[in-house]
Amino acid sequence: MNPRERLSLGGVMIWRSLRVVAVDPRLLAYPVASWLSFVVSAGALVAVFSGRSYLPRFAGTDAELAYWLGVADVGVALVGGAVLTTLFNVALVHTAIRTLREEDPRLRDGLYAGLRMFDRVLVWGLVSSTVGPIAHLVERLDPSGTVVEALLGGAWSAASFLVLPIVAFEEVRPTRLFERGRQLYRKAWGYTAGASLGIDLLVVLGVVPLVVVGVYAQVADLASVTESLLTAVSVVGMLVLVLVRQIAVGISKAALYINATTGRTPTAYTGVDLSRISWGRGSGPGRGSRPGRGSGPE
């Protein structure tokens, strides 16, 4: 899939996801809560590295104890942030799947689903925040997927693609999440080098001009009011893009999970070719446009 096709797919997936949110605005609660947990986690890290964290102060004059308490503080902030983000993402996907099935879930149902599967949430939160970024980088540097395949037995982006809905709806042991994700993806879309919704590319293109505006506001000789206004536009714009990205990815994965497990395309995604998320080589049984997948409801 070339960049133009990826941009087109990303635009479609964002638009369809926002239409789902328009039908059920309660879905916004989970991404907002996830973002707030990230802010708290980032604030804790800033406090540690700026010497304002309270935990190391319990060590008194013991420098070694203060150091290890600082390390523990960083660990708690990083792990807590990753796990809470995963928890709210699972809640979003759970609620989105039920909404796409035309059910009427309560807001707390998604959170209960995440808490009920907390062992899987914990494991996947740690894995996705540590192994995930490295695997994504390797996939970009090695588009054929040879290196990641040798290390993990398949493309990370494809195998991890449906893990969140699997956590939300399936009784799978934490150690088998990646394997189950790989099996489900290959069954639905075949053996590919990776998967992409095209959403991240669009978000990056949106972030770049906002960064330029923010930098310009800081380095140019502007009136204080103009500087503050441009800085606010830059920051708020990026926050909105991050929120839109999280919503679009979560709801899109909910739709793709329904498509992968039932062969039906949710009504909200009628007419969208969901097979386009796959890229790279492929020869598996689900590769390409399989009947009943990505072509409207059966």
PDB file of N, CA, C and O in Angstrom, residues 126-158:
ATOM      1  N   LEU A 126       2.593  -3.825  29.617  1.00  0.00           N
ATOM      2  CA  LEU A 126       4.050  -3.858  29.734  1.00  0.00           C
ATOM      3  C   LEU A 126       4.713  -4.216  28.409  1.00  0.00           C
ATOM      4  O   LEU A 126       5.698  -3.598  27.990  1.00  0.00           O
ATOM      5  N   VAL A 127       4.166  -5.219  27.715  1.00  0.00           N
ATOM      6  CA  VAL A 127       4.761  -5.669  26.457  1.00  0.00           C
ATOM      7  C   VAL A 127       4.664  -4.595  25.379  1.00  0.00           C
ATOM      8  O   VAL A 127       5.635  -4.286  24.684  1.00  0.00           O
ATOM      9  N   SER A 128       3.475  -4.013  25.222  1.00  0.00           N
ATOM     10  CA  SER A 128       3.269  -3.044  24.156  1.00  0.00           C
ATOM     11  C   SER A 128       4.067  -1.763  24.356  1.00  0.00           C
ATOM     12  O   SER A 128       4.409  -1.078  23.390  1.00  0.00           O
ATOM     13  N   SER A 129       4.372  -1.441  25.605  1.00  0.00           N
ATOM     14  CA  SER A 129       5.122  -0.206  25.870  1.00  0.00           C
ATOM     15  C   SER A 129       6.628  -0.420  25.859  1.00  0.00           C
ATOM     16  O   SER A 129       7.389   0.549  25.870  1.00  0.00           O
ATOM     17  N   THR A 130       7.081  -1.672  25.827  1.00  0.00           N
ATOM     18  CA  THR A 130       8.519  -1.951  25.801  1.00  0.00           C
ATOM     19  C   THR A 130       8.938  -2.611  24.494  1.00  0.00           C
ATOM     20  O   THR A 130       9.706  -2.052  23.714  1.00  0.00           O
ATOM     21  N   VAL A 131       8.403  -3.799  24.234  1.00  0.00           N
ATOM     22  CA  VAL A 131       8.740  -4.520  23.006  1.00  0.00           C
ATOM     23  C   VAL A 131       8.141  -3.834  21.782  1.00  0.00           C
ATOM     24  O   VAL A 131       8.760  -3.761  20.719  1.00  0.00           O
ATOM     25  N   GLY A 132       6.909  -3.308  21.936  1.00  0.00           N
ATOM     26  CA  GLY A 132       6.178  -2.735  20.811  1.00  0.00           C
ATOM     27  C   GLY A 132       6.932  -1.683  20.024  1.00  0.00           C
ATOM     28  O   GLY A 132       7.098  -1.801  18.803  1.00  0.00           O
ATOM     29  N   PRO A 133       7.416  -0.605  20.670  1.00  0.00           N
ATOM     30  CA  PRO A 133       8.127   0.431  19.911  1.00  0.00           C
ATOM     31  C   PRO A 133       9.351  -0.088  19.181  1.00  0.00           C
ATOM     32  O   PRO A 133       9.642   0.336  18.054  1.00  0.00           O
ATOM     33  N   ILE A 134      10.091  -1.020  19.805  1.00  0.00           N
ATOM     34  CA  ILE A 134      11.283  -1.575  19.166  1.00  0.00           C
ATOM     35  C   ILE A 134      10.889  -2.399  17.944  1.00  0.00           C
ATOM     36  O   ILE A 134      11.492  -2.284  16.865  1.00  0.00           O
ATOM     37  N   ALA A 135       9.849  -3.229  18.085  1.00  0.00           N
ATOM     38  CA  ALA A 135       9.396  -4.067  16.972  1.00  0.00           C
ATOM     39  C   ALA A 135       8.884  -3.213  15.817  1.00  0.00           C
ATOM     40  O   ALA A 135       9.137  -3.512  14.642  1.00  0.00           O
ATOM     41  N   HIS A 136       8.146  -2.141  16.120  1.00  0.00           N
ATOM     42  CA  HIS A 136       7.664  -1.235  15.078  1.00  0.00           C
ATOM     43  C   HIS A 136       8.831  -0.607  14.325  1.00  0.00           C
ATOM     44  O   HIS A 136       8.801  -0.478  13.096  1.00  0.00           O
ATOM     45  N   LEU A 137       9.862  -0.196  15.055  1.00  0.00           N
ATOM     46  CA  LEU A 137      11.023   0.420  14.418  1.00  0.00           C
ATOM     47  C   LEU A 137      11.726  -0.574  13.501  1.00  0.00           C
ATOM     48  O   LEU A 137      12.091  -0.229  12.363  1.00  0.00           O
ATOM     49  N   VAL A 138      11.886  -1.806  13.977  1.00  0.00           N
ATOM     50  CA  VAL A 138      12.547  -2.830  13.164  1.00  0.00           C
ATOM     51  C   VAL A 138      11.739  -3.114  11.904  1.00  0.00           C
ATOM     52  O   VAL A 138      12.293  -3.286  10.816  1.00  0.00           O
ATOM     53  N   GLU A 139      10.407  -3.144  12.023  1.00  0.00           N
ATOM     54  CA  GLU A 139       9.559  -3.377  10.848  1.00  0.00           C
ATOM     55  C   GLU A 139       9.727  -2.276   9.817  1.00  0.00           C
ATOM     56  O   GLU A 139       9.711  -2.538   8.611  1.00  0.00           O
ATOM     57  N   ARG A 140       9.860  -1.033  10.279  1.00  0.00           N
ATOM     58  CA  ARG A 140      10.032   0.071   9.336  1.00  0.00           C
ATOM     59  C   ARG A 140      11.381  -0.004   8.644  1.00  0.00           C
ATOM     60  O   ARG A 140      11.518   0.339   7.474  1.00  0.00           O
ATOM     61  N   LEU A 141      12.420  -0.438   9.375  1.00  0.00           N
ATOM     62  CA  LEU A 141      13.750  -0.550   8.793  1.00  0.00           C
ATOM     63  C   LEU A 141      13.891  -1.784   7.920  1.00  0.00           C
ATOM     64  O   LEU A 141      14.756  -1.829   7.042  1.00  0.00           O
ATOM     65  N   ASP A 142      13.038  -2.778   8.177  1.00  0.00           N
ATOM     66  CA  ASP A 142      13.084  -4.029   7.413  1.00  0.00           C
ATOM     67  C   ASP A 142      11.678  -4.345   6.898  1.00  0.00           C
ATOM     68  O   ASP A 142      10.977  -5.177   7.464  1.00  0.00           O
ATOM     69  N   PRO A 143      11.239  -3.676   5.804  1.00  0.00           N
ATOM     70  CA  PRO A 143       9.867  -3.828   5.305  1.00  0.00           C
ATOM     71  C   PRO A 143       9.478  -5.256   4.945  1.00  0.00           C
ATOM     72  O   PRO A 143       8.304  -5.595   4.939  1.00  0.00           O
ATOM     73  N   SER A 144      10.464  -6.109   4.655  1.00  0.00           N
ATOM     74  CA  SER A 144      10.137  -7.486   4.298  1.00  0.00           C
ATOM     75  C   SER A 144       9.659  -8.283   5.503  1.00  0.00           C
ATOM     76  O   SER A 144       9.045  -9.335   5.362  1.00  0.00           O
ATOM     77  N   GLY A 145       9.962  -7.778   6.700  1.00  0.00           N
ATOM     78  CA  GLY A 145       9.501  -8.450   7.922  1.00  0.00           C
ATOM     79  C   GLY A 145      10.354  -9.624   8.337  1.00  0.00           C
ATOM     80  O   GLY A 145      10.001 -10.354   9.253  1.00  0.00           O
ATOM     81  N   THR A 146      11.513  -9.823   7.701  1.00  0.00           N
ATOM     82  CA  THR A 146      12.342 -11.002   7.969  1.00  0.00           C
ATOM     83  C   THR A 146      12.857 -11.036   9.400  1.00  0.00           C
ATOM     84  O   THR A 146      12.814 -12.070  10.066  1.00  0.00           O
ATOM     85  N   VAL A 147      13.345  -9.898   9.891  1.00  0.00           N
ATOM     86  CA  VAL A 147      13.945  -9.861  11.221  1.00  0.00           C
ATOM     87  C   VAL A 147      12.903 -10.112  12.308  1.00  0.00           C
ATOM     88  O   VAL A 147      13.087 -10.949  13.195  1.00  0.00           O
ATOM     89  N   VAL A 148      11.775  -9.358  12.243  1.00  0.00           N
ATOM     90  CA  VAL A 148      10.724  -9.523  13.254  1.00  0.00           C
ATOM     91  C   VAL A 148      10.138 -10.928  13.186  1.00  0.00           C
ATOM     92  O   VAL A 148       9.814 -11.530  14.209  1.00  0.00           O
ATOM     93  N   GLU A 149       9.998 -11.454  11.978  1.00  0.00           N
ATOM     94  CA  GLU A 149       9.466 -12.817  11.836  1.00  0.00           C
ATOM     95  C   GLU A 149      10.375 -13.821  12.517  1.00  0.00           C
ATOM     96  O   GLU A 149       9.912 -14.747  13.194  1.00  0.00           O
ATOM     97  N   ALA A 150      11.680 -13.645  12.365  1.00  0.00           N
ATOM     98  CA  ALA A 150      12.624 -14.571  12.980  1.00  0.00           C
ATOM     99  C   ALA A 150      12.579 -14.489  14.501  1.00  0.00           C
ATOM    100  O   ALA A 150      12.694 -15.501  15.197  1.00  0.00           O
ATOM    101  N   LEU A 151      12.369 -13.272  15.017  1.00  0.00           N
ATOM    102  CA  LEU A 151      12.363 -13.080  16.472  1.00  0.00           C
ATOM    103  C   LEU A 151      11.023 -13.436  17.112  1.00  0.00           C
ATOM    104  O   LEU A 151      10.973 -14.022  18.199  1.00  0.00           O
ATOM    105  N   LEU A 152       9.919 -13.071  16.441  1.00  0.00           N
ATOM    106  CA  LEU A 152       8.598 -13.192  17.053  1.00  0.00           C
ATOM    107  C   LEU A 152       7.674 -14.177  16.344  1.00  0.00           C
ATOM    108  O   LEU A 152       6.567 -14.424  16.805  1.00  0.00           O
ATOM    109  N   GLY A 153       8.117 -14.730  15.213  1.00  0.00           N
ATOM    110  CA  GLY A 153       7.287 -15.678  14.486  1.00  0.00           C
ATOM    111  C   GLY A 153       6.247 -15.021  13.601  1.00  0.00           C
ATOM    112  O   GLY A 153       5.329 -15.680  13.119  1.00  0.00           O
ATOM    113  N   GLY A 154       6.369 -13.730  13.355  1.00  0.00           N
ATOM    114  CA  GLY A 154       5.410 -13.030  12.502  1.00  0.00           C
ATOM    115  C   GLY A 154       5.533 -11.534  12.680  1.00  0.00           C
ATOM    116  O   GLY A 154       6.241 -11.048  13.560  1.00  0.00           O
ATOM    117  N   ALA A 155       4.857 -10.789  11.812  1.00  0.00           N
ATOM    118  CA  ALA A 155       4.917  -9.330  11.875  1.00  0.00           C
ATOM    119  C   ALA A 155       4.276  -8.828  13.166  1.00  0.00           C
ATOM    120  O   ALA A 155       3.168  -9.219  13.502  1.00  0.00           O
ATOM    121  N   TRP A 156       4.977  -7.946  13.871  1.00  0.00           N
ATOM    122  CA  TRP A 156       4.452  -7.413  15.118  1.00  0.00           C
ATOM    123  C   TRP A 156       3.154  -6.648  14.884  1.00  0.00           C
ATOM    124  O   TRP A 156       2.173  -6.829  15.602  1.00  0.00           O
ATOM    125  N   SER A 157       3.142  -5.747  13.888  1.00  0.00           N
ATOM    126  CA  SER A 157       1.976  -4.898  13.661  1.00  0.00           C
ATOM    127  C   SER A 157       0.739  -5.713  13.324  1.00  0.00           C
ATOM    128  O   SER A 157      -0.377  -5.347  13.686  1.00  0.00           O
ATOM    129  N   ALA A 158       0.928  -6.840  12.617  1.00  0.00           N
ATOM    130  CA  ALA A 158      -0.213  -7.696  12.279  1.00  0.00           C
ATOM    131  C   ALA A 158      -0.654  -8.529  13.478  1.00  0.00           C
ATOM    132  O   ALA A 158      -1.840  -8.608  13.798  1.00  0.00           O
TER     133      ALA A 158
END
